[in-house]
Amino acid sequence: QKEVEQDPGPLSVPEGAIVSLNCTYSNSAFQYFMWYRQYSRKGPELLMYTYSSGNKEDGRFTAQVDKSSKYISLFIRDSQPSDSATYLCAMSDGSGNTPLVFGKGTRLSVIA
Amino acid sequence: GAVVSQHPSRVICKSGTSVKIECRSLDFQATTMFWYRQFPKQSLMLMATSNEGSKATYEQGVEKDKFLINHASLTLSTLTVTSAHPEDSSFYICSARGGNTIYFGEGSWLTVV
């Protein structure tokens, strides 16, 4: 089993739809959870950052972490064509200099 | 928020030459930086972890003599692709740890002709 599993998509939705992106993981030591958005030919941009379990909301974006189920989600409300990108989940146990563990990314297309 | 800058954003070089890519943390000190490469429509592939003042730690299969990493200060890490070949053409991305979060640079497109 891979450490982080993420459905690669592609996912295509109409403008205005609610989008749900998900990742599962196997390492119970992970405590820090991030979502990055990567536009084509650009570096990943940090979108959401959460620590431990719970929800975090920022505008149209909501990140959820369920550590008991080892499952994280990113919800995008009122999706826009500009949200079309690849979304990467990433996580860390927060120790020392260890790199993030990434999911493979989900390609999202929001159709106008 | 934290910003990581990469330069150059795009470079074309001749086969056999060397190319240096810089990664700077602009408003925070980064004792650790990470270098990735990414092929089109593929996920990020970690190449090495760069630690300030010490040797980089390379991932399995990454040639340390080909991809030279120097992290001479708390705000700058460099990746030098030596004796570049067309198969080294890729998107190279650095990231830096700021607290418990990692921020990415804009990436550098390398084309070896």
Coordinates of N, CA and C in Angstrom, one line a residue:
Chain A
Q1 N 0.9 -1.2 0.0 CA 0.0 0.0 0.0 C 0.9 1.2 0.0
K2 N 0.6 2.2 -0.9 CA 1.3 3.4 -0.9 C 1.0 4.2 0.3
E3 N 2.0 5.1 0.7 CA 1.8 5.9 1.9 C 0.6 6.8 1.8
V4 N 0.5 7.4 0.6 CA -0.6 8.3 0.4 C -1.3 8.0 -0.9
E5 N -2.6 7.8 -0.9 CA -3.3 7.4 -2.1 C -4.2 8.6 -2.5
Q6 N -4.2 9.0 -3.7 CA -5.0 10.1 -4.2 C -5.5 9.7 -5.6
D7 N -6.8 9.8 -5.8 CA -7.4 9.5 -7.1 C -6.9 10.5 -8.2
P8 N -6.2 10.1 -9.2 CA -5.6 11.0 -10.2 C -6.6 11.7 -11.1
G9 N -7.9 11.2 -11.1 CA -8.9 11.8 -12.0 C -8.6 11.4 -13.4
P10 N -8.8 12.2 -14.4 CA -9.3 13.6 -14.3 C -10.7 13.7 -13.8
L11 N -11.0 14.8 -13.2 CA -12.3 15.1 -12.7 C -12.8 16.4 -13.4
S12 N -14.0 16.2 -14.0 CA -14.5 17.3 -14.8 C -15.9 17.7 -14.2
V13 N -16.1 19.0 -13.9 CA -17.3 19.4 -13.2 C -17.8 20.7 -13.9
P14 N -19.1 21.0 -13.8 CA -19.6 22.3 -14.4 C -19.3 23.4 -13.4
E15 N -19.2 24.6 -14.0 CA -19.0 25.8 -13.1 C -20.1 25.8 -12.1
G16 N -19.7 26.2 -10.8 CA -20.7 26.3 -9.8 C -20.9 25.0 -8.9
A17 N -20.3 23.9 -9.4 CA -20.5 22.7 -8.7 C -19.6 22.7 -7.4
I18 N -20.0 21.8 -6.5 CA -19.1 21.5 -5.3 C -18.2 20.4 -5.7
V19 N -16.9 20.6 -5.4 CA -15.9 19.6 -5.7 C -15.4 19.0 -4.5
S20 N -15.2 17.7 -4.5 CA -14.7 17.0 -3.3 C -13.4 16.3 -3.8
L21 N -12.3 16.6 -3.2 CA -11.0 15.9 -3.5 C -10.6 15.2 -2.2
N22 N -10.0 14.0 -2.4 CA -9.8 13.2 -1.2 C -8.4 12.5 -1.3
C23 N -7.9 12.2 -0.1 CA -6.7 11.4 0.0 C -6.8 10.5 1.2
T24 N -6.3 9.3 1.1 CA -6.1 8.4 2.2 C -4.7 8.2 2.5
Y25 N -4.3 7.8 3.7 CA -2.9 7.6 4.0 C -2.8 6.5 5.0
S26 N -1.6 6.0 5.2 CA -1.4 4.8 6.0 C -0.6 5.1 7.3
N27 N 0.1 6.2 7.3 CA 1.1 6.4 8.4 C 0.3 7.2 9.5
S28 N 0.1 6.6 10.6 CA -0.6 7.3 11.7 C 0.2 8.4 12.3
A29 N 1.5 8.5 12.0 CA 2.3 9.6 12.6 C 2.1 10.9 11.9
F30 N 1.4 10.9 10.7 CA 1.2 12.2 10.0 C 0.3 13.1 10.9
Q31 N 0.8 14.3 11.0 CA 0.0 15.3 11.9 C -0.3 16.6 11.1
Y32 N 0.5 16.9 10.0 CA 0.3 18.1 9.3 C -0.1 17.7 7.9
F33 N -1.2 18.4 7.5 CA -1.8 18.1 6.2 C -2.0 19.3 5.4
M34 N -1.6 19.2 4.1 CA -1.6 20.3 3.2 C -2.3 20.0 1.9
W35 N -2.9 21.0 1.3 CA -3.3 20.9 -0.1 C -2.6 21.9 -0.9
Y36 N -2.1 21.5 -2.0 CA -1.4 22.4 -2.9 C -2.2 22.4 -4.3
R37 N -2.2 23.5 -4.9 CA -2.8 23.7 -6.2 C -1.7 23.9 -7.2
Q38 N -1.6 23.2 -8.3 CA -0.6 23.4 -9.3 C -1.2 23.6 -10.6
Y39 N -1.0 24.8 -11.2 CA -1.4 25.1 -12.5 C -0.4 24.6 -13.5
S40 N -0.8 24.4 -14.7 CA 0.0 23.8 -15.7 C 1.3 24.6 -15.8
R41 N 2.5 23.9 -15.8 CA 3.8 24.6 -16.0 C 4.2 25.6 -14.9
K42 N 3.6 25.4 -13.7 CA 3.9 26.2 -12.6 C 4.2 25.4 -11.4
G43 N 4.9 26.0 -10.4 CA 5.2 25.3 -9.1 C 3.9 25.2 -8.3
P44 N 3.8 24.2 -7.4 CA 2.7 24.1 -6.5 C 2.5 25.3 -5.6
E45 N 1.3 25.6 -5.4 CA 1.0 26.8 -4.5 C 0.2 26.2 -3.3
L46 N 0.7 26.6 -2.1 CA 0.0 26.2 -0.9 C -1.4 26.8 -0.8
L47 N -2.4 25.9 -0.7 CA -3.8 26.3 -0.6 C -4.3 26.3 0.8
M48 N -4.1 25.1 1.4 CA -4.7 24.9 2.8 C -3.7 24.2 3.6
Y49 N -3.7 24.5 4.9 CA -2.8 23.8 5.8 C -3.5 23.5 7.1
T50 N -3.6 22.3 7.6 CA -4.2 22.0 8.8 C -3.4 21.1 9.6
Y51 N -3.6 21.2 10.9 CA -2.9 20.4 11.9 C -3.8 19.5 12.6
S52 N -3.5 18.2 12.6 CA -4.3 17.2 13.3 C -5.8 17.1 12.7
S53 N -6.7 16.6 13.4 CA -8.0 16.4 12.9 C -8.8 17.7 13.0
G54 N -9.9 17.8 12.1 CA -10.8 18.9 12.2 C -11.0 19.5 10.8
N55 N -11.7 20.7 10.8 CA -12.0 21.4 9.6 C -11.3 22.7 9.6
K56 N -11.0 23.2 8.4 CA -10.5 24.6 8.2 C -11.1 25.1 7.0
E57 N -11.6 26.4 7.1 CA -12.3 27.0 6.0 C -11.6 28.3 5.6
D58 N -11.5 28.5 4.3 CA -10.8 29.7 3.7 C -11.6 30.0 2.4
G59 N -12.5 31.0 2.6 CA -13.3 31.3 1.4 C -14.1 30.2 0.8
R60 N -13.9 29.8 -0.4 CA -14.6 28.7 -1.0 C -14.0 27.4 -0.7
F61 N -12.9 27.4 0.0 CA -12.2 26.1 0.2 C -12.4 25.7 1.7
T62 N -12.6 24.3 1.9 CA -12.7 23.8 3.2 C -11.9 22.5 3.2
A63 N -11.0 22.4 4.2 CA -10.2 21.2 4.3 C -10.7 20.5 5.5
Q64 N -10.7 19.2 5.4 CA -11.2 18.3 6.5 C -10.1 17.2 6.7
V65 N -9.9 16.9 8.0 CA -9.0 15.9 8.3 C -9.6 14.9 9.3
D66 N -9.7 13.7 9.0 CA -10.2 12.7 9.9 C -9.1 11.7 10.2
K67 N -8.4 11.9 11.3 CA -7.2 11.1 11.6 C -7.6 9.6 11.9
S68 N -8.8 9.5 12.5 CA -9.2 8.1 12.9 C -9.4 7.3 11.7
S69 N -9.8 7.9 10.6 CA -10.0 7.1 9.3 C -8.9 7.3 8.4
K70 N -7.9 8.1 8.7 CA -6.7 8.4 7.9 C -7.2 8.9 6.5
Y71 N -8.0 10.0 6.6 CA -8.7 10.4 5.4 C -8.7 11.9 5.4
I72 N -8.3 12.6 4.3 CA -8.4 14.0 4.3 C -9.2 14.4 3.0
S73 N -9.8 15.6 3.1 CA -10.6 16.0 2.0 C -10.4 17.5 1.8
L74 N -10.6 17.9 0.6 CA -10.7 19.4 0.2 C -12.0 19.6 -0.6
F75 N -12.8 20.5 -0.1 CA -14.0 20.8 -0.7 C -13.9 22.2 -1.4
I76 N -14.3 22.3 -2.6 CA -14.3 23.6 -3.3 C -15.8 23.9 -3.6
R77 N -16.3 25.0 -3.0 CA -17.7 25.5 -3.3 C -17.7 26.4 -4.5
D78 N -18.8 26.4 -5.2 CA -19.0 27.4 -6.3 C -17.8 27.4 -7.2
S79 N -17.4 26.2 -7.7 CA -16.2 26.1 -8.4 C -16.2 27.0 -9.7
Q80 N -15.0 27.5 -10.0 CA -14.8 28.4 -11.1 C -13.9 27.8 -12.1
P81 N -14.0 28.2 -13.4 CA -13.0 27.7 -14.4 C -11.5 28.0 -13.9
S82 N -11.3 29.0 -13.2 CA -10.0 29.3 -12.7 C -9.5 28.3 -11.6
D83 N -10.4 27.5 -11.2 CA -10.0 26.4 -10.2 C -9.4 25.2 -11.0
S84 N -9.5 25.2 -12.3 CA -9.0 24.1 -13.0 C -7.5 24.0 -12.8
A85 N -7.0 22.9 -12.3 CA -5.6 22.7 -11.9 C -5.5 21.3 -11.4
T86 N -4.2 21.0 -11.1 CA -4.0 19.7 -10.4 C -3.9 20.0 -8.9
Y87 N -4.6 19.2 -8.1 CA -4.6 19.4 -6.6 C -3.8 18.3 -6.0
L88 N -2.8 18.6 -5.2 CA -2.0 17.7 -4.5 C -2.2 17.7 -3.0
C89 N -2.5 16.5 -2.4 CA -2.5 16.5 -1.0 C -1.0 16.2 -0.5
A90 N -0.7 16.6 0.6 CA 0.6 16.3 1.2 C 0.5 16.3 2.7
M91 N 1.4 15.5 3.3 CA 1.4 15.4 4.7 C 2.7 15.1 5.3
S92 N 2.8 15.3 6.6 CA 4.1 15.2 7.3 C 3.9 14.9 8.7
D93 N 4.9 14.2 9.3 CA 4.8 13.9 10.7 C 5.5 15.1 11.5
G94 N 6.0 16.1 10.7 CA 6.5 17.2 11.4 C 7.9 17.1 12.0
S95 N 8.5 16.0 11.8 CA 9.8 15.7 12.4 C 11.0 16.2 11.5
G96 N 11.9 16.9 12.1 CA 13.1 17.3 11.5 C 13.1 17.7 10.1
N97 N 13.9 17.1 9.3 CA 14.0 17.6 7.9 C 13.3 16.6 6.9
T98 N 12.4 15.9 7.4 CA 11.7 15.0 6.5 C 10.9 15.7 5.5
P99 N 10.9 15.3 4.2 CA 10.1 15.9 3.2 C 8.7 15.6 3.3
L100 N 7.8 16.3 2.7 CA 6.4 16.0 2.6 C 6.2 14.7 1.8
V101 N 5.2 14.0 2.2 CA 4.7 12.9 1.4 C 3.5 13.3 0.6
F102 N 3.6 13.2 -0.7 CA 2.6 13.7 -1.6 C 1.7 12.6 -2.2
G103 N 0.5 13.0 -2.4 CA -0.4 12.2 -3.3 C 0.0 12.4 -4.7
K104 N -0.5 11.7 -5.6 CA -0.1 11.9 -7.0 C -0.8 13.0 -7.7
G105 N -1.8 13.6 -7.0 CA -2.5 14.8 -7.6 C -3.7 14.4 -8.3
T106 N -4.7 15.2 -8.2 CA -6.0 15.0 -9.0 C -6.1 16.2 -9.9
R107 N -6.3 15.9 -11.2 CA -6.5 16.9 -12.2 C -8.0 17.3 -12.3
L108 N -8.3 18.5 -12.0 CA -9.6 19.1 -12.0 C -9.8 20.0 -13.2
S109 N -11.0 19.8 -13.9 CA -11.4 20.8 -14.9 C -12.8 21.3 -14.5
V110 N -12.9 22.6 -14.5 CA -14.2 23.2 -14.2 C -14.7 23.8 -15.5
I111 N -15.8 23.3 -16.0 CA -16.2 23.7 -17.4 C -17.2 24.9 -17.2
A112 N -17.0 26.0 -18.0 CA -17.9 27.1 -17.9 C -19.2 26.8 -18.7
Chain B
G1 N 2.7 36.1 3.0 CA 3.1 34.8 3.3 C 4.5 34.5 2.9
A2 N 5.0 33.3 3.2 CA 6.3 32.9 2.8 C 6.4 32.8 1.3
V3 N 7.6 33.2 0.8 CA 7.8 33.1 -0.6 C 9.1 32.5 -0.9
V4 N 9.1 31.6 -1.9 CA 10.3 30.9 -2.4 C 10.5 31.3 -3.8
S5 N 11.6 31.8 -4.2 CA 11.9 32.2 -5.5 C 12.9 31.3 -6.2
Q6 N 12.6 31.0 -7.4 CA 13.5 30.2 -8.2 C 14.0 30.9 -9.5
H7 N 15.2 30.7 -9.8 CA 15.8 31.4 -11.0 C 16.8 30.5 -11.7
P8 N 16.8 30.4 -13.0 CA 15.9 31.0 -13.9 C 14.6 30.2 -14.0
S9 N 13.6 30.8 -14.6 CA 12.3 30.1 -14.7 C 12.4 29.2 -15.9
R10 N 13.2 29.6 -16.9 CA 13.3 28.8 -18.1 C 14.7 28.9 -18.6
V11 N 15.3 27.8 -19.0 CA 16.7 27.8 -19.5 C 16.8 26.7 -20.6
I12 N 17.5 27.1 -21.6 CA 17.8 26.2 -22.7 C 19.4 26.1 -22.8
C13 N 19.9 24.9 -22.8 CA 21.3 24.7 -22.8 C 21.7 23.6 -23.8
K14 N 23.0 23.7 -24.2 CA 23.5 22.7 -25.1 C 23.9 21.4 -24.4
S15 N 23.7 20.3 -25.0 CA 24.1 19.0 -24.4 C 25.6 19.1 -24.0
G16 N 25.9 18.6 -22.9 CA 27.3 18.6 -22.4 C 27.7 19.8 -21.5
T17 N 26.8 20.8 -21.5 CA 27.1 22.0 -20.6 C 26.4 21.8 -19.3
S18 N 26.8 22.7 -18.3 CA 26.2 22.6 -17.0 C 25.2 23.8 -16.8
V19 N 24.2 23.6 -16.0 CA 23.2 24.6 -15.7 C 23.0 24.7 -14.2
K20 N 23.0 25.9 -13.7 CA 22.7 26.1 -12.3 C 21.4 26.8 -12.1
I21 N 20.6 26.2 -11.1 CA 19.3 26.7 -10.8 C 19.4 27.2 -9.3
E22 N 18.9 28.4 -9.1 CA 18.9 28.9 -7.7 C 17.5 28.9 -7.0
C23 N 17.5 28.6 -5.8 CA 16.3 28.6 -5.0 C 16.5 29.5 -3.7
R24 N 15.7 30.5 -3.6 CA 15.9 31.4 -2.5 C 14.6 31.5 -1.6
S25 N 14.8 31.5 -0.3 CA 13.6 31.8 0.5 C 13.7 33.3 0.8
L26 N 12.6 34.0 0.5 CA 12.7 35.4 0.5 C 12.4 36.1 1.8
D27 N 11.6 35.5 2.6 CA 11.2 36.2 3.9 C 11.3 35.3 5.1
F28 N 12.0 34.2 5.0 CA 12.3 33.3 6.1 C 13.6 32.5 5.9
Q29 N 14.1 32.0 6.9 CA 15.3 31.2 6.8 C 14.9 29.7 6.7
A30 N 15.6 29.1 5.8 CA 15.3 27.7 5.5 C 16.5 26.8 5.7
T31 N 16.5 26.1 6.8 CA 17.7 25.2 7.0 C 17.6 24.0 6.1
T32 N 16.4 23.7 5.6 CA 16.2 22.6 4.8 C 15.4 23.0 3.5
M33 N 15.9 22.6 2.4 CA 15.2 22.8 1.1 C 15.2 21.5 0.4
F34 N 14.2 21.3 -0.5 CA 14.0 20.1 -1.2 C 14.0 20.4 -2.7
W35 N 14.6 19.5 -3.4 CA 14.6 19.6 -4.9 C 13.8 18.5 -5.5
Y36 N 12.9 18.8 -6.4 CA 12.0 17.9 -7.1 C 12.2 18.1 -8.6
R37 N 11.9 17.0 -9.4 CA 11.7 17.2 -10.8 C 10.3 16.6 -11.1
Q38 N 9.8 17.1 -12.2 CA 8.5 16.7 -12.6 C 8.4 16.6 -14.1
F39 N 8.0 15.5 -14.6 CA 7.8 15.3 -16.0 C 6.3 15.6 -16.3
P40 N 6.0 16.0 -17.6 CA 4.7 16.4 -17.9 C 3.6 15.4 -17.4
K41 N 2.6 16.0 -16.8 CA 1.4 15.2 -16.3 C 1.8 14.1 -15.3
Q42 N 2.9 14.3 -14.7 CA 3.4 13.3 -13.7 C 3.5 14.0 -12.3
S43 N 3.6 13.2 -11.3 CA 3.7 13.8 -10.0 C 5.1 14.3 -9.7
L44 N 5.2 15.0 -8.6 CA 6.6 15.5 -8.2 C 7.4 14.3 -7.8
M45 N 8.7 14.3 -8.2 CA 9.6 13.3 -7.8 C 10.7 13.9 -7.0
L46 N 10.8 13.6 -5.7 CA 11.9 14.1 -4.8 C 13.2 13.7 -5.3
M47 N 14.1 14.6 -5.5 CA 15.5 14.3 -5.9 C 16.4 14.2 -4.7
A48 N 16.3 15.3 -3.9 CA 17.3 15.4 -2.8 C 16.8 16.4 -1.8
T49 N 17.3 16.2 -0.6 CA 17.1 17.1 0.5 C 18.3 17.9 0.8
S50 N 18.2 19.2 0.8 CA 19.4 20.1 0.9 C 19.4 20.7 2.3
N51 N 20.5 20.4 3.0 CA 20.6 21.0 4.4 C 21.7 22.0 4.5
E52 N 21.4 23.1 5.0 CA 22.3 24.2 5.1 C 23.6 23.8 5.9
G53 N 24.7 24.0 5.2 CA 26.0 23.7 5.8 C 26.4 22.3 5.8
S54 N 25.7 21.4 5.2 CA 26.1 20.0 5.1 C 25.7 19.4 3.8
K55 N 26.1 18.2 3.6 CA 25.9 17.6 2.3 C 24.4 17.2 2.1
A56 N 24.0 17.3 0.9 CA 22.6 17.0 0.6 C 22.4 15.4 0.7
T57 N 21.2 15.1 0.9 CA 20.8 13.7 1.0 C 20.0 13.4 -0.3
Y58 N 20.5 12.5 -1.1 CA 19.9 12.2 -2.4 C 19.0 10.9 -2.3
E59 N 17.9 11.0 -3.1 CA 17.0 9.9 -3.1 C 17.7 8.8 -4.0
Q60 N 17.2 7.6 -3.8 CA 17.8 6.4 -4.5 C 17.6 6.6 -6.0
G61 N 18.6 6.4 -6.8 CA 18.5 6.5 -8.2 C 18.9 7.9 -8.7
V62 N 19.2 8.8 -7.9 CA 19.5 10.2 -8.3 C 21.1 10.3 -8.2
E63 N 21.7 10.6 -9.3 CA 23.2 10.7 -9.3 C 23.7 12.0 -8.6
K64 N 24.3 11.9 -7.5 CA 24.8 13.1 -6.8 C 25.9 13.8 -7.6
D65 N 26.6 13.1 -8.4 CA 27.7 13.8 -9.2 C 27.1 14.5 -10.4
K66 N 25.9 14.2 -10.8 CA 25.3 14.8 -11.9 C 24.5 16.0 -11.4
F67 N 23.8 15.8 -10.3 CA 22.9 16.9 -9.8 C 23.6 17.4 -8.5
L68 N 24.4 18.4 -8.7 CA 25.2 18.9 -7.5 C 24.3 19.9 -6.8
I69 N 24.2 19.8 -5.5 CA 23.4 20.6 -4.7 C 24.3 21.3 -3.6
N70 N 24.1 22.6 -3.5 CA 24.8 23.4 -2.5 C 23.9 24.3 -1.8
H71 N 24.0 24.2 -0.5 CA 23.1 25.0 0.4 C 24.0 25.8 1.3
A72 N 24.5 26.9 0.8 CA 25.6 27.6 1.5 C 25.1 28.6 2.5
S73 N 23.8 29.0 2.4 CA 23.3 29.9 3.4 C 21.9 29.5 3.7
L74 N 21.3 30.2 4.7 CA 20.0 29.9 5.2 C 18.9 30.3 4.2
T75 N 19.2 31.0 3.2 CA 18.2 31.5 2.2 C 18.5 31.0 0.8
L76 N 19.5 30.3 0.6 CA 19.9 29.9 -0.8 C 20.4 28.5 -0.9
S77 N 19.7 27.8 -1.9 CA 20.2 26.5 -2.3 C 20.3 26.5 -3.8
T78 N 21.3 25.8 -4.3 CA 21.5 25.7 -5.8 C 21.6 24.3 -6.2
L79 N 21.0 24.1 -7.4 CA 21.1 22.8 -8.1 C 21.8 23.0 -9.4
T80 N 22.9 22.3 -9.6 CA 23.7 22.3 -10.8 C 23.5 21.0 -11.5
V81 N 23.0 21.1 -12.7 CA 22.9 19.9 -13.6 C 24.2 19.9 -14.4
T82 N 25.0 18.9 -14.2 CA 26.3 18.9 -14.8 C 26.2 18.0 -16.1
S83 N 27.0 18.4 -17.1 CA 27.1 17.6 -18.4 C 25.6 17.2 -18.8
A84 N 24.8 18.2 -19.0 CA 23.4 18.0 -19.2 C 23.2 17.2 -20.5
H85 N 22.2 16.4 -20.5 CA 21.8 15.6 -21.7 C 20.3 15.8 -22.0
P86 N 19.9 15.6 -23.2 CA 18.4 15.8 -23.5 C 17.5 15.1 -22.5
E87 N 17.9 14.0 -22.0 CA 17.0 13.3 -21.0 C 16.9 14.0 -19.7
D88 N 17.7 15.0 -19.4 CA 17.7 15.8 -18.2 C 16.6 16.9 -18.4
S89 N 16.1 17.1 -19.6 CA 15.1 18.1 -19.8 C 13.9 17.8 -18.9
S90 N 13.5 18.8 -18.1 CA 12.4 18.5 -17.2 C 12.0 19.8 -16.5
F91 N 11.1 19.7 -15.6 CA 10.7 20.9 -14.8 C 11.3 20.6 -13.4
Y92 N 12.1 21.5 -12.9 CA 12.8 21.3 -11.6 C 12.2 22.3 -10.7
I93 N 11.8 21.8 -9.5 CA 11.1 22.7 -8.5 C 11.8 22.5 -7.2
C94 N 12.0 23.7 -6.5 CA 12.6 23.6 -5.2 C 11.5 23.9 -4.2
S95 N 11.7 23.5 -3.0 CA 10.8 23.9 -1.9 C 11.6 24.1 -0.6
A96 N 11.0 24.9 0.3 CA 11.7 25.3 1.5 C 10.8 25.1 2.7
R97 N 11.3 24.6 3.8 CA 10.5 24.5 5.0 C 10.4 25.8 5.7
G98 N 9.2 26.3 6.0 CA 9.0 27.4 6.8 C 8.1 27.0 7.9
G99 N 8.7 26.8 9.1 CA 7.9 26.2 10.2 C 7.5 24.8 9.9
N100 N 6.2 24.5 10.0 CA 5.7 23.1 9.7 C 5.1 23.0 8.3
T101 N 5.3 24.0 7.5 CA 4.8 24.1 6.2 C 5.9 24.2 5.1
I102 N 5.7 23.6 4.0 CA 6.7 23.7 2.9 C 6.1 24.5 1.8
Y103 N 6.9 25.5 1.3 CA 6.5 26.4 0.2 C 7.4 26.1 -1.0
F104 N 6.7 26.2 -2.1 CA 7.4 25.8 -3.4 C 7.8 27.1 -4.2
G105 N 8.9 26.9 -4.9 CA 9.3 27.9 -5.9 C 8.4 27.8 -7.1
E106 N 8.6 28.7 -8.0 CA 7.8 28.7 -9.3 C 8.2 27.7 -10.3
G107 N 9.4 27.0 -10.0 CA 9.8 26.0 -10.9 C 10.8 26.6 -12.0
S108 N 11.6 25.7 -12.5 CA 12.5 26.0 -13.6 C 12.4 25.0 -14.7
W109 N 12.1 25.5 -15.9 CA 12.0 24.6 -17.1 C 13.4 24.5 -17.7
L110 N 13.9 23.3 -17.8 CA 15.2 23.0 -18.4 C 15.0 22.3 -19.7
T111 N 15.5 22.8 -20.8 CA 15.5 22.1 -22.0 C 17.0 22.0 -22.5
V112 N 17.4 20.7 -22.7 CA 18.7 20.5 -23.2 C 18.7 20.1 -24.7
V113 N 19.4 20.8 -25.5 CA 19.3 20.6 -26.9 C 20.6 20.0 -27.5

